[in-house]
CSV table of C-alpha atoms in Angstrom, one decimal:
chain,number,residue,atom,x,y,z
T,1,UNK,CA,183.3,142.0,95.1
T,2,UNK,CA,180.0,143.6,93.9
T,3,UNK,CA,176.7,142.6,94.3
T,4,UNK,CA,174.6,141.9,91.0
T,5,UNK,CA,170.8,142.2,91.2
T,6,UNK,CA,169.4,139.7,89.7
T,7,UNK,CA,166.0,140.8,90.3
T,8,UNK,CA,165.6,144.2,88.8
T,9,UNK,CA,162.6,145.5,87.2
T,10,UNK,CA,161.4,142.1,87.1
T,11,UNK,CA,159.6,141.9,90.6
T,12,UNK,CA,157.4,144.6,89.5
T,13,UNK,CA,156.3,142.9,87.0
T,14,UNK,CA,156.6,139.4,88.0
T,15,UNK,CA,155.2,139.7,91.6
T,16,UNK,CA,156.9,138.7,94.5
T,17,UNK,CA,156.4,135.0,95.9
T,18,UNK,CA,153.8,135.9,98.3
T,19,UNK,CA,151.7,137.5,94.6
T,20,UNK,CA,152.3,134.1,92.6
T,21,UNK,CA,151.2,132.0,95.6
T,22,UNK,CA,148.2,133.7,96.4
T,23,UNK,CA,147.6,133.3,92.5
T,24,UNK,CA,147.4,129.4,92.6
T,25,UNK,CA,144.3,127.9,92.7
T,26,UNK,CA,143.5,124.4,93.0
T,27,UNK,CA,140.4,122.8,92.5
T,28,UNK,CA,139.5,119.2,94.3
T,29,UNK,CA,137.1,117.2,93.5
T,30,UNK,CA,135.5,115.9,96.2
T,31,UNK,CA,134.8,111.9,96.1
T,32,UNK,CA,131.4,110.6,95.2
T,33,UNK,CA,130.7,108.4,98.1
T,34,UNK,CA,127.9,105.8,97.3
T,35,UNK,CA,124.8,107.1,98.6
T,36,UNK,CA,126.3,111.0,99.3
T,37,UNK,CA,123.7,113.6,98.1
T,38,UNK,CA,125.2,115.7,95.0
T,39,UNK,CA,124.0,119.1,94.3
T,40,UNK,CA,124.4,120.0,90.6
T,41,UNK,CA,124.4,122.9,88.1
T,42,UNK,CA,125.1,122.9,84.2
T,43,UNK,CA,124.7,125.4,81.3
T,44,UNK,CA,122.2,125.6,78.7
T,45,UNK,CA,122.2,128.1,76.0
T,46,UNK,CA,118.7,130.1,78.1
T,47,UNK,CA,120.1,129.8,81.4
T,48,UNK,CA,121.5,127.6,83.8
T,49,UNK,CA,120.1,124.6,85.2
T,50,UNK,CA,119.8,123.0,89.1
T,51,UNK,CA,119.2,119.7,90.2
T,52,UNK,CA,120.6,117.0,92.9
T,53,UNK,CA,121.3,113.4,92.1
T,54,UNK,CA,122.1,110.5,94.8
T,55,UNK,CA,125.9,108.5,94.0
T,56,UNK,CA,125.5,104.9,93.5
T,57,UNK,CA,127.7,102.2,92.5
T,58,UNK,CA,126.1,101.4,89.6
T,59,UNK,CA,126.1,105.1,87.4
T,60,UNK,CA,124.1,106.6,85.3
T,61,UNK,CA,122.1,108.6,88.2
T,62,UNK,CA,118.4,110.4,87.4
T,63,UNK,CA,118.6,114.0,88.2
T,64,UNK,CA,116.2,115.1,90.4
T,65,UNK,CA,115.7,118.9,88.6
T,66,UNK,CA,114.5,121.9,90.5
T,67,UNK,CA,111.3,122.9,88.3
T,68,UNK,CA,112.8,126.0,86.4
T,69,UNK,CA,115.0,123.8,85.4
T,70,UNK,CA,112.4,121.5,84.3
T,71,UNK,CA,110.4,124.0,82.3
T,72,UNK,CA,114.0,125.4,80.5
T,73,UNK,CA,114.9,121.6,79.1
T,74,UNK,CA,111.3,121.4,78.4
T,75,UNK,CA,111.6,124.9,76.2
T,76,UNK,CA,114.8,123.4,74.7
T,77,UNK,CA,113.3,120.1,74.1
T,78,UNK,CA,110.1,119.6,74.4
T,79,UNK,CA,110.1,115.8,74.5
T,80,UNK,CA,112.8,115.9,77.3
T,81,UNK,CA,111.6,112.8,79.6
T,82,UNK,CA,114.5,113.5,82.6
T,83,UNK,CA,118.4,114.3,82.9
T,84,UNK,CA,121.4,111.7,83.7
T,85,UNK,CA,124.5,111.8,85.0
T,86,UNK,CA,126.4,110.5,82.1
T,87,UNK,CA,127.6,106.6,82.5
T,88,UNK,CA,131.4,107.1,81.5
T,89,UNK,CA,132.3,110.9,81.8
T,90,UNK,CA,130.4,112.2,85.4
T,91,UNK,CA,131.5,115.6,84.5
T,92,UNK,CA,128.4,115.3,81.9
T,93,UNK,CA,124.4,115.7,82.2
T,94,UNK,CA,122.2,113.8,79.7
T,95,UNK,CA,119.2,114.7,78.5
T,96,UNK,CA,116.7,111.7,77.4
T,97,UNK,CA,114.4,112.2,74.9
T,98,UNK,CA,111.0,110.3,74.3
T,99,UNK,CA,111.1,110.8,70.7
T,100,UNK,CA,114.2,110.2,69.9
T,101,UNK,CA,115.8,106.9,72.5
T,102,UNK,CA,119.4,107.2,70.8
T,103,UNK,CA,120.1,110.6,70.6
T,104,UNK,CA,120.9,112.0,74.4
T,105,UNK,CA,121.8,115.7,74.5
T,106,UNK,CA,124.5,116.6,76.7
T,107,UNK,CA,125.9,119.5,79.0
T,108,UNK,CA,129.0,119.8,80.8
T,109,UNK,CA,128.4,120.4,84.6
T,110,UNK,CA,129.0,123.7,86.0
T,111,UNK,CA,129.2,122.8,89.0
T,112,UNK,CA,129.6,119.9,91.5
T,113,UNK,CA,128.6,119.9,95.8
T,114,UNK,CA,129.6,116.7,97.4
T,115,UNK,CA,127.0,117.5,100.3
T,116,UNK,CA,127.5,114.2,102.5
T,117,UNK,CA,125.1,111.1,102.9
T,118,UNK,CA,121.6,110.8,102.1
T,119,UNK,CA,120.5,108.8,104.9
């Protein structure tokens, strides 16, 4: 009886298990607790915004911004009256506008910190 490798020249170029596992990434979210603090970042097209929001039951959260961020949406829109987390998709930052009270800019978040409780 012989022995076959199945193998071959495909490890080398496959990577062995110990490769593929260390390749595996998995992101979780952690929960928004009511009342946890939430550390924020999103993209804008002249650089990249910061900000923290407190999770409540109710949605729709101001974002408190750090002040270069306030100065960029201020640059981008100069009417820009504060940022919200959006009521149906959380993964989304709203911009409100005082000139314009139906049309709400929006920026996916870059990032999200679950940091624990606010109290």
């Amino acid at each position: 009886m012989s022995v076959i490798d199945i193998l071959g020249d495909q490890e080398e170029t496959l990577g062995t298990a110990e490769d593929l596992r260390e390749e595996i990434v998995v992101e979780v979210m952690q929960p928004e607790i009511s009342g946890s603090l939430i550390k924020i970042e999103f993209e804008t097209s002249i650089g990249l915004c910061r900000g923290h929001y407190h999770a409540s039951d109710l949605g729709h959260e101001e974002i408190t911004l750090e002040p270069d961020s306030i100065d960029m949406l201020k640059s981008l829109f100069p009417s820009s009256n504060g940022a919200f987390v959006h009521q149906n998709n959380r993964d989304w930052v709203e911009i409100s506008l005082t000139d314009s009270p139906d049309v709400f800019p929006e920026y996916k978040m870059y990032t999200r910190i679950v940091t624990g409780s606010a109290a």
